[in-house]
mmCIF file of C-alpha atoms and ligand atoms in Angstrom:
data_model
loop_
_atom_site.group_PDB
_atom_site.id
_atom_site.type_symbol
_atom_site.label_atom_id
_atom_site.label_comp_id
_atom_site.label_asym_id
_atom_site.label_seq_id
_atom_site.Cartn_x
_atom_site.Cartn_y
_atom_site.Cartn_z
ATOM 1 C CA MET A 1408 4.863 7.417 -36.940
ATOM 2 C CA LEU A 1409 1.872 5.149 -35.678
ATOM 3 C CA GLU A 1410 -0.670 4.581 -38.474
ATOM 4 C CA LYS A 1411 -2.857 2.230 -36.507
ATOM 5 C CA ARG A 1412 -5.562 2.778 -33.891
ATOM 6 C CA LEU A 1413 -4.774 2.549 -30.195
ATOM 7 C CA ILE A 1414 -6.312 -0.079 -28.016
ATOM 8 C CA ASP A 1415 -6.622 -0.006 -24.263
ATOM 9 C CA ALA A 1416 -5.959 -2.638 -21.742
ATOM 10 C CA TYR A 1417 -9.467 -3.633 -21.686
ATOM 11 C CA GLY A 1418 -9.479 -4.354 -25.539
ATOM 12 C CA ARG A 1419 -11.313 -1.175 -26.338
ATOM 13 C CA PRO A 1420 -10.127 0.570 -29.383
ATOM 14 C CA LEU A 1421 -9.736 4.314 -29.307
ATOM 15 C CA GLU A 1422 -11.746 5.667 -32.430
ATOM 16 C CA ASN A 1423 -13.429 8.867 -31.215
ATOM 17 C CA LEU A 1424 -12.246 12.185 -29.698
ATOM 18 C CA ARG A 1425 -14.858 14.504 -28.008
ATOM 19 C CA ILE A 1426 -13.560 17.987 -28.120
ATOM 20 C CA ALA A 1427 -15.178 20.559 -25.683
ATOM 21 C CA VAL A 1428 -14.287 23.670 -27.435
ATOM 22 C CA THR A 1429 -15.457 25.906 -24.756
ATOM 23 C CA ARG A 1430 -16.787 25.952 -21.043
ATOM 24 C CA GLU A 1431 -19.139 28.726 -21.992
ATOM 25 C CA CYS A 1432 -22.843 28.262 -22.440
ATOM 26 C CA ASN A 1433 -25.832 30.577 -23.305
ATOM 27 C CA TYR A 1434 -28.052 27.714 -21.483
ATOM 28 C CA ASN A 1435 -28.058 26.442 -18.000
ATOM 29 C CA CYS A 1436 -29.430 23.006 -17.973
ATOM 30 C CA ILE A 1437 -30.313 21.320 -14.881
ATOM 31 C CA PHE A 1438 -28.551 18.233 -15.705
ATOM 32 C CA CYS A 1439 -25.260 19.861 -17.372
ATOM 33 C CA HIS A 1440 -22.398 17.399 -17.093
ATOM 34 C CA LEU A 1441 -19.920 19.656 -19.116
ATOM 35 C CA GLU A 1442 -18.183 16.585 -20.314
ATOM 36 C CA GLY A 1443 -17.003 16.172 -16.695
ATOM 37 C CA ASP A 1444 -14.999 19.353 -16.591
ATOM 38 C CA PRO A 1445 -13.757 19.872 -13.004
ATOM 39 C CA ILE A 1446 -15.103 23.503 -13.292
ATOM 40 C CA GLY A 1447 -18.222 21.853 -12.478
ATOM 41 C CA LYS A 1448 -20.966 24.075 -14.473
ATOM 42 C CA PRO A 1449 -21.284 25.991 -17.780
ATOM 43 C CA GLN A 1450 -19.747 29.471 -17.616
ATOM 44 C CA LYS A 1451 -21.586 32.628 -18.725
ATOM 45 C CA ILE A 1452 -20.798 34.002 -22.064
ATOM 46 C CA GLY A 1453 -17.724 36.113 -22.303
ATOM 47 C CA THR A 1454 -16.417 35.075 -18.742
ATOM 48 C CA MET A 1455 -13.897 32.476 -20.155
ATOM 49 C CA PRO A 1456 -12.466 33.228 -23.402
ATOM 50 C CA PRO A 1457 -11.284 30.007 -25.304
ATOM 51 C CA GLU A 1458 -7.886 28.615 -24.627
ATOM 52 C CA LEU A 1459 -7.225 26.484 -27.846
ATOM 53 C CA THR A 1460 -7.034 28.139 -31.151
ATOM 54 C CA PRO A 1461 -8.238 26.869 -34.652
ATOM 55 C CA GLU A 1462 -4.572 26.250 -35.205
ATOM 56 C CA ASP A 1463 -4.232 24.168 -32.033
ATOM 57 C CA TYR A 1464 -7.246 22.103 -33.109
ATOM 58 C CA SER A 1465 -5.631 21.559 -36.545
ATOM 59 C CA ILE A 1466 -2.592 19.965 -34.853
ATOM 60 C CA VAL A 1467 -5.047 17.868 -32.554
ATOM 61 C CA ALA A 1468 -6.889 16.623 -35.611
ATOM 62 C CA GLU A 1469 -3.664 15.659 -37.563
ATOM 63 C CA ALA A 1470 -2.148 13.803 -34.600
ATOM 64 C CA ALA A 1471 -5.582 12.013 -33.782
ATOM 65 C CA SER A 1472 -5.968 10.870 -37.568
ATOM 66 C CA LYS A 1473 -2.528 9.380 -37.281
ATOM 67 C CA ILE A 1474 -3.415 7.066 -34.497
ATOM 68 C CA GLY A 1475 -6.549 5.952 -36.113
ATOM 69 C CA ILE A 1476 -9.086 8.282 -34.582
ATOM 70 C CA THR A 1477 -11.863 8.535 -37.239
ATOM 71 C CA GLY A 1478 -14.665 10.466 -35.103
ATOM 72 C CA PHE A 1479 -14.521 13.985 -34.053
ATOM 73 C CA LYS A 1480 -17.416 15.363 -31.841
ATOM 74 C CA LEU A 1481 -17.419 19.138 -30.903
ATOM 75 C CA THR A 1482 -19.189 19.796 -27.713
ATOM 76 C CA GLY A 1483 -18.628 22.315 -24.842
ATOM 77 C CA GLY A 1484 -20.410 24.125 -23.308
ATOM 78 C CA GLU A 1485 -22.034 25.151 -26.396
ATOM 79 C CA PRO A 1486 -19.676 25.021 -29.430
ATOM 80 C CA LEU A 1487 -21.659 27.613 -31.353
ATOM 81 C CA VAL A 1488 -20.790 30.515 -28.949
ATOM 82 C CA ARG A 1489 -17.238 30.477 -30.278
ATOM 83 C CA ASN A 1490 -17.215 32.966 -33.020
ATOM 84 C CA ASP A 1491 -14.325 30.889 -34.592
ATOM 85 C CA ILE A 1492 -16.346 27.590 -34.716
ATOM 86 C CA VAL A 1493 -16.436 27.600 -38.511
ATOM 87 C CA ASP A 1494 -12.510 27.962 -38.669
ATOM 88 C CA ILE A 1495 -12.179 25.187 -36.100
ATOM 89 C CA VAL A 1496 -14.426 22.778 -38.121
ATOM 90 C CA HIS A 1497 -12.639 23.793 -41.157
ATOM 91 C CA ASN A 1498 -9.085 22.959 -39.721
ATOM 92 C CA ILE A 1499 -10.271 19.699 -38.476
ATOM 93 C CA ARG A 1500 -11.668 18.684 -41.697
ATOM 94 C CA LYS A 1501 -8.321 19.618 -43.480
ATOM 95 C CA TYR A 1502 -6.330 17.160 -41.498
ATOM 96 C CA ALA A 1503 -9.002 14.564 -40.913
ATOM 97 C CA GLN A 1504 -10.488 14.314 -44.338
ATOM 98 C CA ASN A 1505 -12.244 10.985 -44.182
ATOM 99 C CA SER A 1506 -13.407 11.219 -40.651
ATOM 100 C CA ASP A 1507 -16.844 11.746 -39.343
ATOM 101 C CA ILE A 1508 -17.096 15.181 -37.818
ATOM 102 C CA SER A 1509 -20.176 15.937 -35.816
ATOM 103 C CA MET A 1510 -21.178 18.597 -33.234
ATOM 104 C CA THR A 1511 -23.733 18.513 -30.233
ATOM 105 C CA THR A 1512 -25.428 21.869 -29.628
ATOM 106 C CA ASN A 1513 -28.367 23.174 -28.011
ATOM 107 C CA GLY A 1514 -29.349 24.656 -31.437
ATOM 108 C CA TYR A 1515 -30.131 28.230 -30.437
ATOM 109 C CA LEU A 1516 -27.379 29.699 -32.788
ATOM 110 C CA LEU A 1517 -27.513 26.803 -35.278
ATOM 111 C CA GLU A 1518 -29.837 28.843 -37.833
ATOM 112 C CA PHE A 1519 -27.079 31.128 -38.451
ATOM 113 C CA TYR A 1520 -24.543 28.415 -38.638
ATOM 114 C CA ALA A 1521 -25.747 25.616 -40.321
ATOM 115 C CA LYS A 1522 -24.806 26.306 -43.995
ATOM 116 C CA LYS A 1523 -21.416 27.775 -42.882
ATOM 117 C CA LEU A 1524 -20.500 24.531 -40.978
ATOM 118 C CA ARG A 1525 -21.758 22.181 -43.724
ATOM 119 C CA ASP A 1526 -19.693 24.175 -46.255
ATOM 120 C CA VAL A 1527 -16.594 23.540 -44.181
ATOM 121 C CA GLY A 1528 -17.163 19.813 -43.727
ATOM 122 C CA LEU A 1529 -19.408 19.109 -40.924
ATOM 123 C CA ASN A 1530 -21.147 15.846 -41.306
ATOM 124 C CA ARG A 1531 -23.761 15.847 -38.545
ATOM 125 C CA VAL A 1532 -25.440 17.654 -35.649
ATOM 126 C CA ASN A 1533 -27.127 16.404 -32.454
ATOM 127 C CA ILE A 1534 -29.675 19.038 -31.381
ATOM 128 C CA SER A 1535 -30.918 19.123 -27.975
ATOM 129 C CA ILE A 1536 -34.774 19.378 -27.940
ATOM 130 C CA HIS A 1537 -35.699 17.939 -24.612
ATOM 131 C CA SER A 1538 -39.336 18.915 -24.708
ATOM 132 C CA LEU A 1539 -41.743 20.242 -27.468
ATOM 133 C CA ASN A 1540 -43.543 22.160 -24.734
ATOM 134 C CA ARG A 1541 -42.204 25.724 -24.331
ATOM 135 C CA GLU A 1542 -42.528 25.722 -20.670
ATOM 136 C CA THR A 1543 -41.014 22.246 -19.986
ATOM 137 C CA TYR A 1544 -38.023 23.087 -22.282
ATOM 138 C CA TYR A 1545 -37.647 26.386 -20.306
ATOM 139 C CA LYS A 1546 -37.684 24.494 -16.887
ATOM 140 C CA ILE A 1547 -35.038 21.987 -18.293
ATOM 141 C CA THR A 1548 -32.775 24.626 -19.912
ATOM 142 C CA GLY A 1549 -33.266 28.003 -18.092
ATOM 143 C CA VAL A 1550 -33.782 29.539 -21.707
ATOM 144 C CA ASP A 1551 -37.047 30.299 -23.633
ATOM 145 C CA GLY A 1552 -35.229 28.946 -26.640
ATOM 146 C CA LEU A 1553 -37.340 26.122 -28.108
ATOM 147 C CA GLU A 1554 -38.309 28.039 -31.212
ATOM 148 C CA LYS A 1555 -34.869 28.880 -31.962
ATOM 149 C CA ALA A 1556 -33.781 25.488 -31.566
ATOM 150 C CA LEU A 1557 -36.464 24.134 -33.876
ATOM 151 C CA ASN A 1558 -35.432 26.806 -36.534
ATOM 152 C CA GLY A 1559 -31.953 25.485 -36.183
ATOM 153 C CA LEU A 1560 -32.972 21.901 -36.765
ATOM 154 C CA ASP A 1561 -34.984 23.003 -39.900
ATOM 155 C CA GLU A 1562 -31.881 24.985 -41.204
ATOM 156 C CA ALA A 1563 -29.598 21.894 -40.587
ATOM 157 C CA LEU A 1564 -31.817 19.633 -42.575
ATOM 158 C CA LYS A 1565 -32.149 22.158 -45.340
ATOM 159 C CA TYR A 1566 -28.371 21.925 -45.712
ATOM 160 C CA ASN A 1567 -28.405 18.266 -45.603
ATOM 161 C CA LEU A 1568 -26.635 18.007 -42.285
ATOM 162 C CA LYS A 1569 -27.473 14.549 -40.799
ATOM 163 C CA VAL A 1570 -29.472 15.205 -37.554
ATOM 164 C CA LYS A 1571 -30.299 13.618 -34.423
ATOM 165 C CA ILE A 1572 -32.258 15.035 -31.761
ATOM 166 C CA ASN A 1573 -31.096 14.581 -28.288
ATOM 167 C CA ALA A 1574 -33.606 14.601 -25.365
ATOM 168 C CA SER A 1575 -32.334 14.168 -21.952
ATOM 169 C CA ILE A 1576 -35.132 12.322 -19.959
ATOM 170 C CA VAL A 1577 -35.913 13.916 -16.577
ATOM 171 C CA ASN A 1578 -38.336 12.473 -14.044
ATOM 172 C CA GLY A 1579 -41.477 14.513 -13.717
ATOM 173 C CA LEU A 1580 -40.631 16.884 -16.458
ATOM 174 C CA ASN A 1581 -40.549 15.170 -19.859
ATOM 175 C CA ASN A 1582 -40.622 11.441 -19.197
ATOM 176 C CA ASN A 1583 -44.356 11.333 -20.472
ATOM 177 C CA GLU A 1584 -43.416 13.231 -23.700
ATOM 178 C CA VAL A 1585 -41.550 10.395 -25.379
ATOM 179 C CA ILE A 1586 -44.313 9.195 -27.820
ATOM 180 C CA GLU A 1587 -44.759 13.022 -28.820
ATOM 181 C CA LEU A 1588 -40.902 13.173 -29.446
ATOM 182 C CA ILE A 1589 -40.947 10.050 -31.481
ATOM 183 C CA LYS A 1590 -43.706 11.427 -33.728
ATOM 184 C CA PHE A 1591 -41.788 14.709 -34.095
ATOM 185 C CA ALA A 1592 -38.656 12.729 -34.939
ATOM 186 C CA SER A 1593 -40.725 10.649 -37.431
ATOM 187 C CA ASP A 1594 -42.109 13.719 -39.181
ATOM 188 C CA LYS A 1595 -38.690 15.283 -39.524
ATOM 189 C CA LYS A 1596 -37.303 11.789 -40.654
ATOM 190 C CA VAL A 1597 -34.410 11.971 -37.930
ATOM 191 C CA THR A 1598 -33.280 9.810 -35.225
ATOM 192 C CA LEU A 1599 -34.522 10.518 -31.714
ATOM 193 C CA GLN A 1600 -31.744 10.028 -29.049
ATOM 194 C CA LEU A 1601 -32.951 9.473 -25.574
ATOM 195 C CA ILE A 1602 -30.408 10.135 -22.750
ATOM 196 C CA GLU A 1603 -30.581 8.944 -19.188
ATOM 197 C CA LEU A 1604 -29.457 11.377 -16.536
ATOM 198 C CA GLN A 1605 -25.951 10.935 -14.926
ATOM 199 C CA PRO A 1606 -24.682 12.171 -11.586
ATOM 200 C CA ILE A 1607 -21.939 14.194 -13.029
ATOM 201 C CA ASN A 1608 -21.446 18.045 -12.231
ATOM 202 C CA ALA A 1609 -25.007 19.666 -12.294
ATOM 203 C CA GLY A 1610 -26.487 16.331 -12.969
ATOM 204 C CA SER A 1611 -25.620 15.032 -9.496
ATOM 205 C CA ARG A 1612 -27.715 17.803 -7.922
ATOM 206 C CA GLN A 1613 -31.182 16.048 -7.142
ATOM 207 C CA PHE A 1614 -30.088 13.089 -9.015
ATOM 208 C CA ASN A 1615 -32.326 10.599 -7.191
ATOM 209 C CA SER A 1616 -35.470 12.677 -7.929
ATOM 210 C CA LEU A 1617 -34.668 13.580 -11.499
ATOM 211 C CA HIS A 1618 -33.288 10.158 -12.711
ATOM 212 C CA TYR A 1619 -35.637 8.247 -14.975
ATOM 213 C CA PRO A 1620 -34.628 4.771 -15.916
ATOM 214 C CA LEU A 1621 -34.674 4.352 -19.695
ATOM 215 C CA SER A 1622 -35.539 0.684 -19.230
ATOM 216 C CA LEU A 1623 -39.209 1.757 -18.529
ATOM 217 C CA ILE A 1624 -39.229 3.539 -21.953
ATOM 218 C CA GLU A 1625 -37.738 0.660 -23.618
ATOM 219 C CA ASP A 1626 -40.520 -1.795 -22.303
ATOM 220 C CA MET A 1627 -43.051 0.784 -23.778
ATOM 221 C CA LEU A 1628 -41.349 0.905 -27.158
ATOM 222 C CA ILE A 1629 -41.237 -2.894 -27.557
ATOM 223 C CA LYS A 1630 -45.039 -3.036 -26.453
ATOM 224 C CA ASN A 1631 -45.534 -0.613 -29.315
ATOM 225 C CA GLY A 1632 -43.927 -3.046 -31.751
ATOM 226 C CA ALA A 1633 -40.331 -1.850 -31.840
ATOM 227 C CA LYS A 1634 -37.364 -4.104 -32.940
ATOM 228 C CA VAL A 1635 -34.014 -3.565 -31.532
ATOM 229 C CA ILE A 1636 -30.521 -3.502 -33.051
ATOM 230 C CA ASN A 1637 -27.154 -2.851 -31.293
ATOM 231 C CA ARG A 1638 -24.802 -0.088 -31.945
ATOM 232 C CA LYS A 1639 -21.061 -0.773 -31.615
ATOM 233 C CA LEU A 1640 -20.414 2.539 -29.808
ATOM 234 C CA HIS A 1641 -21.330 1.953 -26.077
ATOM 235 C CA ASN A 1642 -23.518 -1.137 -27.173
ATOM 236 C CA ARG A 1643 -26.320 1.166 -27.529
ATOM 237 C CA PRO A 1644 -29.587 -0.380 -28.291
ATOM 238 C CA ILE A 1645 -31.569 1.339 -31.160
ATOM 239 C CA TYR A 1646 -35.133 0.698 -31.477
ATOM 240 C CA ILE A 1647 -36.755 0.751 -34.789
ATOM 241 C CA MET A 1648 -40.424 1.790 -34.472
ATOM 242 C CA PRO A 1649 -43.052 0.187 -36.942
ATOM 243 C CA ASP A 1650 -42.901 3.228 -39.140
ATOM 244 C CA GLY A 1651 -39.153 2.896 -39.452
ATOM 245 C CA THR A 1652 -38.157 5.759 -36.950
ATOM 246 C CA THR A 1653 -35.000 5.089 -35.022
ATOM 247 C CA VAL A 1654 -34.779 5.850 -31.137
ATOM 248 C CA GLU A 1655 -31.177 5.388 -29.792
ATOM 249 C CA MET A 1656 -30.789 4.831 -26.112
ATOM 250 C CA VAL A 1657 -27.850 6.260 -24.152
ATOM 251 C CA LYS A 1658 -27.983 4.340 -21.000
ATOM 252 C CA SER A 1659 -24.681 5.166 -19.336
ATOM 253 C CA TYR A 1660 -25.821 5.276 -15.814
ATOM 254 C CA ASN A 1661 -24.420 2.247 -13.814
ATOM 255 C CA ASN A 1662 -24.136 0.285 -17.049
ATOM 256 C CA PRO A 1663 -21.125 -2.061 -17.558
ATOM 257 C CA ILE A 1664 -22.139 -2.919 -21.041
ATOM 258 C CA PHE A 1665 -22.091 0.816 -22.067
ATOM 259 C CA CYS A 1666 -18.640 1.428 -20.697
ATOM 260 C CA ALA A 1667 -17.288 -1.866 -22.405
ATOM 261 C CA GLY A 1668 -18.381 -0.352 -25.819
ATOM 262 C CA CYS A 1669 -16.525 2.898 -24.855
ATOM 263 C CA MET A 1670 -14.180 4.028 -27.800
ATOM 264 C CA ARG A 1671 -13.482 7.670 -26.818
ATOM 265 C CA VAL A 1672 -11.407 10.064 -24.950
ATOM 266 C CA ARG A 1673 -12.028 13.704 -24.222
ATOM 267 C CA LEU A 1674 -10.221 17.061 -24.830
ATOM 268 C CA LEU A 1675 -11.400 19.498 -22.332
ATOM 269 C CA ALA A 1676 -11.626 23.292 -23.200
ATOM 270 C CA ASP A 1677 -8.496 23.944 -21.307
ATOM 271 C CA GLY A 1678 -6.418 21.645 -23.313
ATOM 272 C CA THR A 1679 -6.576 18.559 -20.840
ATOM 273 C CA LEU A 1680 -7.054 15.143 -22.160
ATOM 274 C CA THR A 1681 -9.208 12.817 -20.076
ATOM 275 C CA PRO A 1682 -9.991 9.121 -20.333
ATOM 276 C CA CYS A 1683 -13.459 9.215 -19.156
ATOM 277 C CA ILE A 1684 -16.252 11.714 -18.226
ATOM 278 C CA ASN A 1685 -16.009 10.586 -14.665
ATOM 279 C CA TRP A 1686 -12.078 11.374 -14.481
ATOM 280 C CA ARG A 1687 -11.394 13.410 -11.581
ATOM 281 C CA LYS A 1688 -7.634 13.132 -11.421
ATOM 282 C CA PRO A 1689 -5.067 15.189 -13.263
ATOM 283 C CA GLY A 1690 -5.424 14.374 -16.958
ATOM 284 C CA VAL A 1691 -2.900 14.813 -19.820
ATOM 285 C CA SER A 1692 -1.987 18.419 -20.455
ATOM 286 C CA LEU A 1693 -1.801 18.886 -24.284
ATOM 287 C CA LEU A 1694 -1.315 22.522 -24.568
ATOM 288 C CA PRO A 1695 2.254 23.027 -23.482
ATOM 289 C CA ARG A 1696 3.132 20.210 -25.725
ATOM 290 C CA ILE A 1697 1.984 21.778 -28.882
ATOM 291 C CA ARG A 1698 2.215 25.533 -28.393
ATOM 292 C CA ASN A 1699 5.212 27.330 -29.905
ATOM 293 C CA LYS A 1700 6.748 24.199 -31.445
ATOM 294 C CA PRO A 1701 7.605 23.448 -34.963
ATOM 295 C CA ARG A 1702 4.515 21.667 -36.342
ATOM 296 C CA GLU A 1703 6.172 18.137 -36.627
ATOM 297 C CA VAL A 1704 7.319 18.362 -33.148
ATOM 298 C CA ALA A 1705 3.887 19.400 -31.954
ATOM 299 C CA ILE A 1706 2.243 16.507 -33.858
ATOM 300 C CA LYS A 1707 4.610 14.083 -32.364
ATOM 301 C CA ASN A 1708 4.097 15.267 -28.882
ATOM 302 C CA ALA A 1709 0.313 15.406 -29.386
ATOM 303 C CA ILE A 1710 0.480 11.723 -30.419
ATOM 304 C CA ASP A 1711 2.461 10.899 -27.311
ATOM 305 C CA ALA A 1712 -0.166 12.396 -25.259
ATOM 306 C CA PHE A 1713 -2.890 10.365 -26.932
ATOM 307 C CA ILE A 1714 -0.841 7.419 -26.168
ATOM 308 C CA GLU A 1715 -0.575 8.481 -22.551
ATOM 309 C CA VAL A 1716 -4.214 9.254 -22.022
ATOM 310 C CA ASN A 1717 -4.992 5.802 -23.752
ATOM 311 C CA THR A 1718 -3.021 4.104 -20.960
ATOM 312 C CA LEU A 1719 -5.444 5.746 -18.530
ATOM 313 C CA ARG A 1720 -8.464 4.390 -20.065
ATOM 314 C CA ARG A 1721 -10.636 1.794 -18.255
ATOM 315 C CA PRO A 1722 -14.275 0.949 -18.057
ATOM 316 C CA TYR A 1723 -15.656 3.328 -15.464
ATOM 317 C CA THR A 1724 -18.452 0.966 -14.547
ATOM 318 C CA LEU A 1725 -17.597 -2.791 -14.984
ATOM 319 C CA TYR A 1726 -18.710 -6.169 -13.798
ATOM 320 C CA ASN A 1727 -17.119 -7.534 -10.688
ATOM 321 C CA ILE A 1728 -16.347 -10.969 -11.917
ATOM 322 C CA ASN A 1729 -15.415 -13.756 -9.528
ATOM 323 C CA THR A 1730 -14.863 -17.462 -10.102
ATOM 324 C CA ASN A 1731 -18.342 -18.530 -8.790
ATOM 325 C CA GLN A 1732 -19.718 -16.725 -11.789
ATOM 326 C CA TYR A 1733 -18.319 -19.317 -14.250
ATOM 327 C CA ILE A 1734 -20.554 -22.150 -14.823
ATOM 328 C CA THR A 1735 -18.947 -25.127 -16.365
ATOM 329 C CA ASN A 1736 -20.264 -27.965 -18.484
ATOM 330 C CA ASN A 1737 -18.645 -30.509 -20.640
ATOM 331 C CA ASP A 1738 -18.239 -28.028 -23.523
ATOM 332 C CA GLY A 1739 -16.275 -25.706 -21.541
ATOM 333 C CA ALA A 1740 -16.969 -22.479 -19.340
ATOM 334 C CA ARG A 1741 -19.675 -20.031 -19.764
ATOM 335 C CA LEU A 1742 -19.463 -16.698 -18.074
ATOM 336 C CA VAL A 1743 -22.658 -15.534 -16.259
ATOM 337 C CA LEU A 1744 -22.753 -11.632 -15.929
ATOM 338 C CA PRO A 1745 -23.396 -10.740 -12.373
ATOM 339 C CA LYS A 1746 -26.342 -8.483 -11.453
ATOM 340 C CA LYS A 1747 -24.078 -6.209 -9.464
ATOM 341 C CA SER A 1748 -21.478 -3.908 -11.021
ATOM 342 C CA ILE A 1749 -18.462 -1.940 -9.525
ATOM 343 C CA LYS A 1750 -17.082 1.436 -10.238
ATOM 344 C CA PHE A 1751 -13.444 2.558 -10.739
ATOM 345 C CA ASN A 1752 -12.634 4.983 -7.952
ATOM 346 C CA TYR A 1753 -10.794 7.750 -9.975
HETATM 347 N N1 GTP B 1802 -20.934 8.343 -19.582
HETATM 348 C C1 GTP B 1802 -20.870 8.631 -20.889
HETATM 349 N N2 GTP B 1802 -21.872 9.395 -21.488
HETATM 350 C C2 GTP B 1802 -21.702 9.659 -22.573
HETATM 351 C C3 GTP B 1802 -20.577 9.382 -23.371
HETATM 352 N N3 GTP B 1802 -20.567 9.713 -24.805
HETATM 353 C C4 GTP B 1802 -22.020 10.335 -24.778
HETATM 354 N N4 GTP B 1802 -22.431 10.323 -23.502
HETATM 355 C C5 GTP B 1802 -23.876 10.883 -23.234
HETATM 356 O O1 GTP B 1802 -24.514 10.964 -24.448
HETATM 357 C C6 GTP B 1802 -25.059 12.193 -24.475
HETATM 358 C C7 GTP B 1802 -25.334 12.475 -25.895
HETATM 359 O O2 GTP B 1802 -24.100 12.542 -26.515
HETATM 360 P P1 GTP B 1802 -23.854 13.306 -27.913
HETATM 361 O O3 GTP B 1802 -22.733 14.384 -27.676
HETATM 362 O O4 GTP B 1802 -25.174 13.786 -28.547
HETATM 363 O O5 GTP B 1802 -23.059 12.255 -28.947
HETATM 364 P P2 GTP B 1802 -23.172 10.872 -29.038
HETATM 365 O O6 GTP B 1802 -24.722 10.359 -29.139
HETATM 366 O O7 GTP B 1802 -22.475 10.104 -27.839
HETATM 367 O O8 GTP B 1802 -22.476 10.632 -30.406
HETATM 368 P P3 GTP B 1802 -22.940 10.225 -31.746
HETATM 369 O O9 GTP B 1802 -24.010 9.140 -31.743
HETATM 370 O O10 GTP B 1802 -21.787 9.733 -32.426
HETATM 371 O O11 GTP B 1802 -23.546 11.486 -32.342
HETATM 372 C C8 GTP B 1802 -24.110 13.063 -23.765
HETATM 373 O O12 GTP B 1802 -24.620 14.272 -23.231
HETATM 374 C C9 GTP B 1802 -23.765 12.156 -22.648
HETATM 375 O O13 GTP B 1802 -24.776 12.246 -21.594
HETATM 376 C C10 GTP B 1802 -19.538 8.572 -22.860
HETATM 377 O O14 GTP B 1802 -18.529 8.146 -23.354
HETATM 378 N N5 GTP B 1802 -19.809 8.121 -21.477
HETATM 379 S S1 SF4 B 1803 -26.837 23.315 -23.420
HETATM 380 FE FE1 SF4 B 1803 -25.230 21.686 -23.043
HETATM 381 S S2 SF4 B 1803 -23.386 22.743 -22.268
HETATM 382 FE FE2 SF4 B 1803 -25.135 24.168 -22.170
HETATM 383 S S3 SF4 B 1803 -26.049 24.071 -20.076
HETATM 384 FE FE3 SF4 B 1803 -27.381 22.727 -21.453
HETATM 385 S S4 SF4 B 1803 -26.195 20.787 -21.114
HETATM 386 FE FE4 SF4 B 1803 -24.858 22.165 -20.402
HETATM 387 S S1 SF4 B 1804 -15.733 4.585 -19.559
HETATM 388 FE FE1 SF4 B 1804 -17.933 4.659 -19.367
HETATM 389 S S2 SF4 B 1804 -18.302 6.452 -18.247
HETATM 390 FE FE2 SF4 B 1804 -16.088 6.652 -18.882
HETATM 391 S S3 SF4 B 1804 -16.404 7.753 -20.780
HETATM 392 FE FE3 SF4 B 1804 -16.322 5.629 -21.212
HETATM 393 S S4 SF4 B 1804 -18.512 5.134 -21.450
HETATM 394 FE FE4 SF4 B 1804 -18.481 6.995 -20.255
#
């Protein structure tokens, strides 16, 4: 059995698994990427029963831990619409005892689940609060749910879950609300994570008019006295405001530096492993390899599936390097990163 982590052909380790536990969601955000699921958009509640069981996820967690995956992120759809979500987290924790287990949620149902999830071993939640203005929140999400999400946030903090606030920045809707969001994060003593729009699934509709470059916000933060540090995952810049509040930037759009620091694969809700959120070819189908098998066989098959999906990993956006971009001097060669990037055509 492998006990070490996998590395892809571009030198990127595989440390993190994003698990979309459902395609269903009680929201309908204008930019929903649904983790790149080819189904395209979130499904209404009750229309698409879950395919993987808590038992299946325990196999996934055991196999992933054996190949050095130490971060598990539960997403969807909205993970909290699964009424067995507590069992799922419990099972993952059982087989990934020392891992970071977190969830990304719209927060609508979090008030009910925060304590239960903490009790079975969830470490963190990222809660989407794209706006503190009820109408703007509604325009972005399609649901009048700001109050519920805020209650969910307070409940998560009450039970000592580590919290990040996710705000996807949409041109003309909330791009002028950043200072207010930072103040709110500061009051709650949590990190604010600003997310740049991506042209994936719903996000590709009206992308040009809704996209707001986060670089404009970064300039503003620097002018306001922020210092910056670098996070290993995706080489994300984290700005530290003068009062100590942290603002993390998720600038994935057309950004080779972001993809260079990618350390994750995805398990979609139908049991398909994919190497990238932009992957559109058939992925690695996990479910038939683990169902109705003795546990040991299922674990071995799941490890093989992880190895297979790892061979498919490549940075979706990368620099187009050519020899003219090497400048030499007497000390050797220096690489100058070109302004233009290219994309893998999946
Ligand atoms: N293109 C791309 N976007 C990503 C990737 N991971 C996260 N994102 C974007 O970042 C947003 C926020 O992600 P979250 O689910 O909150 O998790 P995270 O910030 O990546 O993970 P943690 O910092 O560990 O909590 C997602 O909705 C995506 O838009 C990735 O691997 N590729
Ligand atoms: S809450 Fe998340 S999964 Fe649901 S529609 Fe919004 S972005 Fe999509
Ligand atoms: S390779 Fe780039 S676009 Fe693909 S999942 Fe990783 S960071 Fe996202």
